[in-house]
Short mmCIF file of C-alpha atoms and ligand atoms in Angstrom, two decimals:
data_model
loop_
_atom_site.label_atom_id
_atom_site.label_comp_id
_atom_site.label_asym_id
_atom_site.label_seq_id
_atom_site.Cartn_x
_atom_site.Cartn_y
_atom_site.Cartn_z
CA UNK A 5 89.42 -170.59 273.20
CA UNK A 6 89.96 -172.61 276.35
CA UNK A 7 90.77 -176.29 276.22
CA UNK A 8 87.71 -178.44 276.67
CA UNK A 9 87.02 -179.31 280.28
CA UNK A 10 88.61 -176.03 281.25
CA UNK A 11 85.97 -173.82 279.80
CA UNK A 12 86.03 -171.46 282.77
CA UNK A 13 89.61 -170.47 281.92
CA UNK A 14 88.15 -168.42 279.12
CA UNK A 15 86.79 -165.25 280.77
CA UNK A 16 83.95 -164.95 278.30
CA UNK A 17 82.81 -168.53 278.92
CA UNK A 18 83.11 -167.94 282.66
CA UNK A 19 80.64 -165.07 282.21
CA UNK A 20 78.27 -167.34 280.32
CA UNK A 21 78.58 -170.00 283.02
CA UNK A 22 77.70 -167.37 285.63
CA UNK A 23 74.64 -166.38 283.59
CA UNK A 24 75.87 -162.80 283.21
CA UNK A 25 74.01 -161.11 280.35
CA UNK A 26 76.58 -161.03 277.55
CA UNK A 27 77.03 -160.25 273.89
CA UNK A 28 79.52 -161.63 271.42
CA UNK A 29 79.90 -160.23 267.94
CA UNK A 30 81.68 -162.75 265.79
CA UNK A 31 84.91 -161.33 264.32
CA UNK A 32 84.86 -164.12 261.72
CA UNK A 33 81.62 -162.93 260.13
CA UNK A 34 81.97 -162.96 256.34
CA UNK A 35 80.45 -161.19 253.37
CA UNK A 36 77.05 -162.36 252.23
CA UNK A 37 78.54 -163.87 249.08
CA UNK A 38 81.02 -165.99 251.06
CA UNK A 39 78.47 -166.83 253.74
CA UNK A 40 75.87 -168.00 251.25
CA UNK A 41 78.47 -170.18 249.54
CA UNK A 42 79.50 -171.66 252.90
CA UNK A 43 75.85 -172.43 253.67
CA UNK A 44 76.05 -175.09 250.92
CA UNK A 45 72.38 -174.40 250.29
CA UNK A 46 70.91 -173.36 246.98
CA UNK A 47 68.68 -170.28 247.02
CA UNK A 48 66.31 -172.38 244.91
CA UNK A 49 65.10 -174.08 248.11
CA UNK A 50 63.47 -170.77 249.05
CA UNK A 51 61.90 -170.35 245.60
CA UNK A 52 60.55 -173.90 245.87
CA UNK A 53 59.12 -173.32 249.33
CA UNK A 54 57.50 -170.03 248.27
CA UNK A 55 55.97 -171.71 245.21
CA UNK A 56 54.68 -174.61 247.34
CA UNK A 57 53.06 -172.21 249.82
CA UNK A 58 51.45 -170.42 246.84
CA UNK A 59 50.09 -173.71 245.46
CA UNK A 60 48.61 -174.58 248.83
CA UNK A 61 47.29 -171.08 249.55
CA UNK A 62 43.68 -171.86 248.45
CA UNK A 63 43.68 -174.93 250.71
CA UNK A 64 45.23 -172.92 253.58
CA UNK A 65 42.58 -170.20 253.17
CA UNK A 66 39.90 -172.86 253.54
CA UNK A 67 41.50 -174.89 256.34
CA UNK A 68 42.49 -171.81 258.37
CA UNK A 69 39.75 -169.22 257.83
CA UNK A 70 41.80 -166.54 259.65
CA UNK A 71 44.05 -166.53 256.54
CA UNK A 72 41.17 -166.15 254.06
CA UNK A 73 41.46 -162.35 254.01
CA UNK A 74 45.09 -162.77 252.92
CA UNK A 75 44.15 -165.46 250.35
CA UNK A 76 45.82 -168.19 252.38
CA UNK A 77 49.16 -166.43 252.79
CA UNK A 78 50.43 -167.13 256.32
CA UNK A 79 52.09 -163.82 257.16
CA UNK A 80 52.34 -161.36 260.05
CA UNK A 81 52.32 -157.54 260.25
CA UNK A 82 55.40 -155.35 260.52
CA UNK A 83 54.59 -152.49 262.91
CA UNK A 84 56.25 -149.37 264.27
CA UNK A 85 56.63 -149.23 268.06
CA UNK A 86 57.35 -145.68 269.16
CA UNK A 87 56.37 -146.34 272.77
CA UNK A 88 58.65 -149.35 273.11
CA UNK A 89 61.42 -147.52 271.28
CA UNK A 90 61.24 -144.74 273.90
CA UNK A 91 61.13 -147.34 276.67
CA UNK A 92 64.35 -148.88 275.30
CA UNK A 93 66.00 -145.44 274.95
CA UNK A 94 66.75 -146.22 271.34
CA UNK A 95 67.58 -142.72 270.12
CA UNK A 96 69.00 -143.42 266.66
CA UNK A 97 67.08 -145.19 263.94
CA UNK A 98 63.65 -146.75 264.01
CA UNK A 99 62.34 -149.80 265.88
CA UNK A 100 59.86 -152.09 264.14
CA UNK A 101 58.20 -155.22 265.47
CA UNK A 102 57.75 -158.31 263.31
CA UNK A 103 54.56 -159.76 264.69
CA UNK A 104 55.04 -163.52 264.39
CA UNK A 105 53.41 -163.63 267.83
CA UNK A 106 50.18 -163.32 265.84
CA UNK A 107 51.23 -165.37 262.83
CA UNK A 108 48.13 -167.33 261.73
CA UNK A 109 47.77 -171.10 262.21
CA UNK A 110 49.81 -171.49 265.41
CA UNK A 111 50.73 -168.05 266.79
CA UNK A 112 54.49 -168.43 266.50
CA UNK A 113 57.36 -168.32 264.04
CA UNK A 114 57.10 -172.13 263.87
CA UNK A 115 54.11 -171.77 261.57
CA UNK A 116 56.56 -170.67 258.85
CA UNK A 117 58.68 -173.82 258.85
CA UNK A 118 56.27 -176.35 260.34
CA UNK A 119 53.35 -175.64 258.02
CA UNK A 120 55.68 -175.81 255.02
CA UNK A 121 57.24 -179.15 255.94
CA UNK A 122 53.88 -180.84 256.62
CA UNK A 123 52.52 -179.54 253.31
CA UNK A 124 55.63 -180.73 251.49
CA UNK A 125 55.13 -184.20 252.97
CA UNK A 126 51.43 -184.25 252.02
CA UNK A 127 52.33 -183.15 248.50
CA UNK A 128 54.93 -185.90 248.17
CA UNK A 129 52.40 -188.52 249.35
CA UNK A 130 49.88 -187.31 246.76
CA UNK A 131 52.57 -187.33 244.10
CA UNK A 132 53.68 -190.90 244.85
CA UNK A 133 50.06 -192.05 244.74
CA UNK A 134 49.51 -190.33 241.39
CA UNK A 135 46.95 -188.04 243.02
CA UNK A 136 48.64 -184.66 242.68
CA UNK A 137 45.99 -182.03 241.80
CA UNK A 138 46.78 -180.33 238.50
CA UNK A 139 45.58 -176.91 239.64
CA UNK A 140 43.33 -176.60 242.66
CA UNK A 141 44.99 -177.72 245.89
CA UNK A 142 41.68 -177.47 247.74
CA UNK A 143 41.48 -181.08 246.51
CA UNK A 144 43.61 -181.94 249.58
CA UNK A 145 40.36 -181.66 251.54
CA UNK A 146 38.54 -184.21 249.38
CA UNK A 147 38.01 -187.91 250.09
CA UNK A 148 40.75 -189.68 248.09
CA UNK A 149 43.40 -187.37 249.53
CA UNK A 150 42.20 -187.61 253.10
CA UNK A 151 42.02 -191.40 252.85
CA UNK A 152 45.58 -191.55 251.55
CA UNK A 153 46.94 -189.05 254.06
CA UNK A 154 45.21 -190.69 257.03
CA UNK A 155 47.43 -193.75 256.53
CA UNK A 156 50.52 -191.68 257.29
CA UNK A 157 52.02 -189.96 260.27
CA UNK A 158 54.37 -187.11 261.09
CA UNK A 159 56.59 -187.29 264.16
CA UNK A 160 58.44 -184.38 265.75
CA UNK A 161 60.36 -183.52 268.91
CA UNK A 162 59.50 -180.14 270.34
CA UNK A 163 59.76 -177.74 273.26
CA UNK A 164 56.17 -176.85 272.36
CA UNK A 165 55.66 -174.43 269.50
CA UNK A 166 57.05 -176.61 266.72
CA UNK A 167 54.77 -179.39 267.92
CA UNK A 168 51.82 -176.99 267.77
CA UNK A 169 52.52 -175.91 264.19
CA UNK A 170 53.09 -179.49 262.99
CA UNK A 171 50.18 -180.94 264.97
CA UNK A 172 47.67 -178.27 263.91
CA UNK A 173 48.61 -178.52 260.22
CA UNK A 174 48.60 -182.33 260.31
CA UNK A 175 45.19 -182.38 262.00
CA UNK A 176 43.78 -180.05 259.33
CA UNK A 177 45.00 -182.43 256.61
CA UNK A 178 43.80 -185.55 258.41
CA UNK A 179 47.41 -186.70 258.81
CA UNK A 180 48.26 -188.53 262.02
CA UNK A 181 50.84 -186.85 264.25
CA UNK A 182 53.00 -187.65 267.26
CA UNK A 183 54.79 -184.92 269.20
CA UNK A 184 57.62 -185.81 271.56
CA UNK A 185 57.74 -183.08 274.20
CA UNK A 186 60.76 -182.23 276.30
CA UNK A 187 60.44 -181.68 280.02
CA UNK A 188 60.19 -177.89 279.68
CA UNK A 189 57.12 -177.98 277.45
CA UNK A 190 54.13 -176.13 278.86
CA UNK A 191 51.14 -178.26 279.85
CA UNK A 192 48.64 -176.12 277.90
CA UNK A 193 50.52 -176.82 274.66
CA UNK A 194 50.21 -180.56 275.28
CA UNK A 195 46.51 -180.28 276.12
CA UNK A 196 45.78 -178.28 273.00
CA UNK A 197 47.50 -180.90 270.84
CA UNK A 198 45.65 -183.78 272.50
CA UNK A 199 42.36 -181.97 271.89
CA UNK A 200 43.20 -182.06 268.16
CA UNK A 201 43.79 -185.81 268.24
CA UNK A 202 47.57 -185.49 268.20
CA UNK A 203 49.50 -188.10 270.17
CA UNK A 204 51.76 -186.45 272.74
CA UNK A 205 54.65 -188.35 274.30
CA UNK A 206 56.09 -186.66 277.37
CA UNK A 207 59.76 -187.04 278.14
CA UNK A 208 61.44 -186.27 281.41
CA UNK A 209 64.55 -185.29 279.44
CA UNK A 210 65.89 -182.25 277.68
CA UNK A 211 65.11 -181.19 274.15
CA UNK A 212 67.90 -183.13 272.42
CA UNK A 213 66.79 -186.40 274.02
CA UNK A 214 63.13 -185.77 273.09
CA UNK A 215 64.16 -185.22 269.47
CA UNK A 216 66.22 -188.42 269.54
CA UNK A 217 63.26 -190.41 270.91
CA UNK A 218 61.11 -189.08 268.09
CA UNK A 219 63.72 -189.95 265.50
CA UNK A 220 64.04 -193.54 266.76
CA UNK A 221 60.26 -194.05 266.90
CA UNK A 222 59.85 -192.69 263.38
CA UNK A 223 62.58 -194.85 261.85
CA UNK A 224 60.69 -197.99 262.76
CA UNK A 225 57.74 -197.08 260.51
CA UNK A 226 57.97 -196.41 256.74
CA UNK A 227 54.56 -194.66 256.73
CA UNK A 228 56.03 -192.02 259.02
CA UNK A 229 57.85 -188.78 258.31
CA UNK A 230 60.19 -187.39 260.95
CA UNK A 231 60.42 -183.59 261.12
CA UNK A 232 64.05 -183.12 262.07
CA UNK A 233 64.43 -179.78 263.81
CA UNK A 234 68.22 -180.12 263.79
CA UNK A 235 68.73 -180.83 260.09
CA UNK A 236 65.55 -180.28 258.09
CA UNK A 237 66.00 -178.28 254.89
CA UNK A 238 62.22 -178.15 254.44
CA UNK A 239 61.71 -176.38 257.77
CA UNK A 240 64.64 -174.08 257.04
CA UNK A 241 63.29 -173.17 253.60
CA UNK A 242 59.85 -172.42 255.05
CA UNK A 243 61.41 -170.01 257.54
CA UNK A 244 63.53 -168.42 254.82
CA UNK A 245 60.47 -167.38 252.78
CA UNK A 246 60.09 -164.67 255.44
CA UNK A 247 62.94 -162.77 253.77
CA UNK A 248 61.09 -161.88 250.58
CA UNK A 249 57.86 -161.24 252.48
CA UNK A 250 59.65 -158.78 254.76
CA UNK A 251 61.31 -157.08 251.79
CA UNK A 252 57.87 -156.47 250.30
CA UNK A 253 56.55 -155.08 253.61
CA UNK A 254 59.47 -152.68 253.98
CA UNK A 255 59.04 -151.46 250.41
CA UNK A 256 55.31 -150.97 250.95
CA UNK A 257 56.09 -148.87 254.04
CA UNK A 258 58.59 -146.75 252.14
CA UNK A 259 61.53 -147.96 254.23
CA UNK A 260 64.86 -148.08 252.44
CA UNK A 261 67.46 -150.76 253.14
CA UNK A 262 70.81 -150.26 251.44
CA UNK A 263 74.47 -149.58 252.16
CA UNK A 264 73.60 -146.26 253.81
CA UNK A 265 70.45 -147.53 255.55
CA UNK A 266 71.31 -150.73 257.41
CA UNK A 267 68.75 -153.20 258.67
CA UNK A 268 69.36 -154.92 262.01
CA UNK A 269 67.22 -157.95 262.76
CA UNK A 270 67.18 -159.50 266.22
CA UNK A 271 65.98 -163.10 266.35
CA UNK A 272 65.32 -165.26 269.42
CA UNK A 273 67.26 -168.52 269.04
CA UNK A 274 66.60 -171.98 270.44
CA UNK A 275 68.11 -174.75 268.37
CA UNK A 276 68.73 -172.21 265.60
CA UNK A 277 66.53 -173.49 262.77
CA UNK A 278 63.95 -170.70 262.79
CA UNK A 279 66.36 -167.76 263.17
CA UNK A 280 68.87 -169.46 260.87
CA UNK A 281 66.29 -169.91 258.13
CA UNK A 282 64.96 -166.38 258.47
CA UNK A 283 68.52 -165.01 258.42
CA UNK A 284 69.26 -166.97 255.24
CA UNK A 285 66.16 -165.53 253.57
CA UNK A 286 67.09 -162.01 254.73
CA UNK A 287 70.63 -162.31 253.37
CA UNK A 288 69.25 -163.39 249.99
CA UNK A 289 67.14 -160.22 249.91
CA UNK A 290 69.33 -157.58 251.50
CA UNK A 291 72.90 -158.93 251.28
CA UNK A 292 75.46 -157.07 253.37
CA UNK A 293 72.92 -154.36 254.27
CA UNK A 294 71.19 -156.66 256.75
CA UNK A 295 72.77 -157.60 260.07
CA UNK A 296 71.30 -160.58 261.92
CA UNK A 297 71.78 -161.02 265.65
CA UNK A 298 70.55 -163.99 267.71
CA UNK A 299 69.10 -163.70 271.24
CA UNK A 300 69.26 -166.51 273.80
CA UNK A 301 68.36 -166.94 277.48
CA UNK A 302 71.29 -166.86 279.92
CA UNK A 303 70.33 -170.41 280.96
CA UNK A 304 70.62 -171.78 277.41
CA UNK A 305 73.06 -169.84 275.20
CA UNK A 306 73.65 -172.91 273.02
CA UNK A 307 74.24 -171.28 269.62
CA UNK A 308 76.55 -168.65 271.06
CA UNK A 309 78.54 -171.35 272.85
CA UNK A 310 78.68 -173.60 269.79
CA UNK A 311 79.88 -170.90 267.41
CA UNK A 312 82.22 -169.22 269.92
CA UNK A 313 84.01 -172.48 270.72
CA UNK A 314 83.78 -173.81 267.18
CA UNK A 315 82.39 -177.02 268.62
CA UNK A 316 78.80 -176.43 267.39
CA UNK A 317 76.60 -179.42 268.25
CA UNK A 318 79.54 -181.17 269.92
CA UNK A 319 79.12 -178.98 272.99
CA UNK A 320 76.15 -178.50 275.27
CA UNK A 321 75.47 -175.71 277.76
CA UNK A 322 75.49 -178.48 280.40
CA UNK A 323 79.29 -178.33 280.09
CA UNK A 324 79.07 -174.81 281.48
CA UNK A 325 76.89 -176.09 284.31
CA UNK A 326 73.74 -174.56 282.80
CA UNK A 327 70.46 -176.50 282.97
CA UNK A 328 68.33 -174.74 280.28
CA UNK A 329 65.65 -173.93 282.89
CA UNK A 330 64.20 -170.66 281.68
CA UNK A 331 60.90 -168.84 281.42
CA UNK A 332 61.68 -168.68 277.68
CA UNK A 333 60.49 -172.25 277.08
CA UNK A 334 60.75 -171.89 273.29
CA UNK A 335 64.48 -171.25 273.65
CA UNK A 336 65.23 -173.93 276.28
CA UNK A 337 67.71 -175.84 274.15
CA UNK A 338 71.12 -177.01 275.37
CA UNK A 339 72.73 -178.11 272.13
CA UNK A 340 72.49 -176.09 268.91
CA UNK A 341 71.74 -177.27 265.40
CA UNK A 342 75.12 -178.26 264.01
CA UNK A 343 73.83 -177.46 260.57
CA UNK A 344 72.98 -173.83 261.38
CA UNK A 345 76.12 -173.32 263.47
CA UNK A 346 78.55 -174.74 260.93
CA UNK A 347 76.96 -173.52 257.72
CA UNK A 348 75.43 -170.18 258.73
CA UNK A 349 77.98 -168.76 261.20
CA UNK A 350 79.52 -166.40 258.64
CA UNK A 351 76.12 -164.74 258.13
CA UNK A 352 75.25 -164.09 261.79
CA UNK A 353 76.83 -160.91 263.16
CA UNK A 354 76.40 -161.66 266.82
CA UNK A 355 74.68 -163.23 269.80
CA UNK A 356 73.49 -161.94 273.15
CA UNK A 357 71.85 -163.36 276.25
CA UNK A 358 68.97 -162.17 278.43
CA UNK A 359 68.15 -163.19 282.01
CA UNK A 360 64.73 -164.48 283.02
CA UNK A 361 63.91 -161.42 285.18
CA UNK A 362 64.82 -159.16 282.25
CA UNK A 363 62.67 -161.23 279.86
CA UNK A 364 59.71 -160.81 282.19
CA UNK A 365 60.38 -157.07 282.48
CA UNK A 366 60.47 -156.81 278.68
CA UNK A 367 57.18 -158.72 278.37
CA UNK A 368 55.61 -156.24 280.79
CA UNK A 369 57.15 -153.18 279.12
CA UNK A 370 55.94 -154.26 275.70
CA UNK A 371 52.45 -154.74 277.05
CA UNK A 372 52.51 -151.40 278.85
CA UNK A 373 53.82 -149.42 275.87
CA UNK A 374 52.25 -151.20 272.90
CA UNK A 375 49.47 -153.37 274.34
CA UNK A 376 51.21 -156.43 272.86
CA UNK A 377 51.44 -159.57 274.96
CA UNK A 378 54.16 -161.97 273.81
CA UNK A 379 55.68 -165.05 275.37
CA UNK A 380 59.01 -164.48 277.16
CA UNK A 381 61.01 -166.16 274.35
CA UNK A 382 59.84 -163.49 271.93
CA UNK A 383 60.76 -160.63 274.27
CA UNK A 384 64.43 -161.64 274.00
CA UNK A 385 64.49 -159.87 270.62
CA UNK A 386 63.84 -156.49 272.20
CA UNK A 387 67.32 -156.04 273.61
CA UNK A 388 69.31 -156.39 270.43
CA UNK A 389 69.29 -152.74 269.45
CA UNK A 390 70.98 -151.78 272.72
CA UNK A 391 73.75 -154.35 272.43
CA UNK A 392 74.38 -153.23 268.86
CA UNK A 393 74.39 -149.49 269.50
CA UNK A 394 76.71 -149.82 272.50
CA UNK A 395 79.33 -152.06 270.92
CA UNK A 396 81.88 -149.64 269.46
CA UNK A 397 84.27 -152.38 268.38
CA UNK A 398 81.63 -154.19 266.40
CA UNK A 399 80.36 -151.00 264.78
CA UNK A 400 83.87 -149.98 263.81
CA UNK A 401 84.73 -153.38 262.40
CA UNK A 402 81.57 -153.33 260.26
CA UNK A 403 82.19 -149.70 259.18
CA UNK A 404 78.92 -148.62 260.76
CA UNK A 405 79.02 -144.90 261.61
CA UNK A 406 76.69 -142.70 263.68
CA UNK A 407 75.08 -141.69 260.42
CA UNK A 408 74.35 -145.34 259.63
CA UNK A 409 72.74 -145.76 263.03
CA UNK A 410 70.62 -142.65 262.45
CA UNK A 411 69.39 -144.20 259.21
CA UNK A 412 69.00 -147.71 260.63
CA UNK A 413 65.93 -149.87 260.94
CA UNK A 414 65.90 -152.30 263.88
CA UNK A 415 63.47 -155.19 263.75
CA UNK A 416 62.69 -157.14 266.90
CA UNK A 417 61.26 -160.45 265.71
CA UNK A 418 58.44 -161.26 268.13
CA UNK A 419 58.42 -165.02 267.70
CA UNK A 420 55.41 -166.19 269.67
CA UNK A 421 52.56 -165.48 272.01
CA UNK A 422 49.11 -165.59 270.47
CA UNK A 423 48.13 -169.09 271.58
CA UNK A 424 49.16 -168.61 275.20
CA UNK A 425 46.03 -169.02 277.38
CA UNK A 426 44.79 -165.87 279.15
CA UNK A 427 45.58 -167.00 282.67
CA UNK A 428 49.18 -167.79 281.71
CA UNK A 429 49.50 -164.47 279.90
CA UNK A 430 48.27 -162.70 283.01
CA UNK A 431 50.89 -164.65 284.97
CA UNK A 432 53.62 -163.14 282.76
CA UNK A 433 52.39 -159.69 283.75
CA UNK A 434 52.11 -160.15 287.50
C1 PLP B 15 61.16 -172.12 268.55
C2 PLP B 15 61.11 -170.73 268.95
C3 PLP B 15 62.16 -169.86 268.72
C4 PLP B 15 63.49 -170.26 268.14
O1 PLP B 15 63.47 -171.19 267.09
P1 PLP B 15 64.59 -172.31 266.99
O2 PLP B 15 64.37 -172.93 265.67
O3 PLP B 15 64.37 -173.28 268.11
O4 PLP B 15 65.89 -171.62 267.12
C5 PLP B 15 62.00 -168.55 269.11
N1 PLP B 15 60.87 -168.11 269.71
C6 PLP B 15 59.82 -168.93 269.93
C7 PLP B 15 58.61 -168.38 270.59
C8 PLP B 15 59.91 -170.26 269.57
O5 PLP B 15 58.87 -171.07 269.81
#
């Protein structure tokens, strides 16, 4: 790669700086076994998170009635999308949509990690106070718990959706919450949080600075838990539970994933925690048969830049002259999670970027073909199958033949949309 300060000498980085839609498939991708070892994480974190979500399920079913039909399991459908598949000219294999845009609680993928971390904190408070319920976690709605929990606070920095998932869960528990919002956060997300009694601190800075402000504020107060989007294992583990849930859904739908039937999963990436956690969970389930690819806006390709240069969180897209201004507000992050970049890079096959006009076109096309209205961040996932199918070098290196592509399942992970107010949704379509 180019020497630092001379990034434009590298033709690929010059493309990124010019906001040309680009893909990079990492030649240093490793086997699942090596990649999982390099992650330095124990798969037991996912078992623990899944067990915790099970323990809390009766409480979740009560606190969020939309989950009652699923007995308090916060999960989203996995749907075929023949119309969108035709629209994308995806001839080989099958396109499925993972509908985290309608994930209960907060209408985005953040409900996976955020709900889990807040529940883990509440559980630890109850444990320290000697109040842990022996069986029925609906006790978290009763007086002694609420009194205890109301003396504590969670703090988080967010571009919007993480703040929503943390704030909504905290409010349901009676836990106080402060959300530090970066400059790109949408006003309706702030208003919704304030209406729940969540304190919102607006910053006129980018995401990294908003997170830092949250971290500093939280450190000053021992009754406060900081949700660290850059490093949190609890968030990561909550996201990773998606792997086993997806495996069950595929089995139920009679879809095979194995050496001859590869699974490609395209995940919109901001700081990297959500797609990194989901990818970890997928690798635990499907091993080398699953191929994870991250999607980023051309204005904020932070994970691609960090992994490509090997500098991870020591480089920001600002060094390419990019300002992270994008219609994909959930992905408007200039500096990636160093944890995900350093420890997960061997497990992520590739990265691609999408322009704002293309994101808007994909939002419209998905609505026209499937009647599904997502936020622009989520639509970034829809282009992965094309980058994959057209990259002969990548396919050859991974020993993926035409027959594999015929047998393949592509999943576009639709990461958010349900809470977007109607008038803003209509704006995406006009
Ligand atoms: C946060 C978010 C992502 C990406 O998650 P990161 O953990 O920031 O990488 C993708 N899509 C939507 C809609 C999001 O809100």
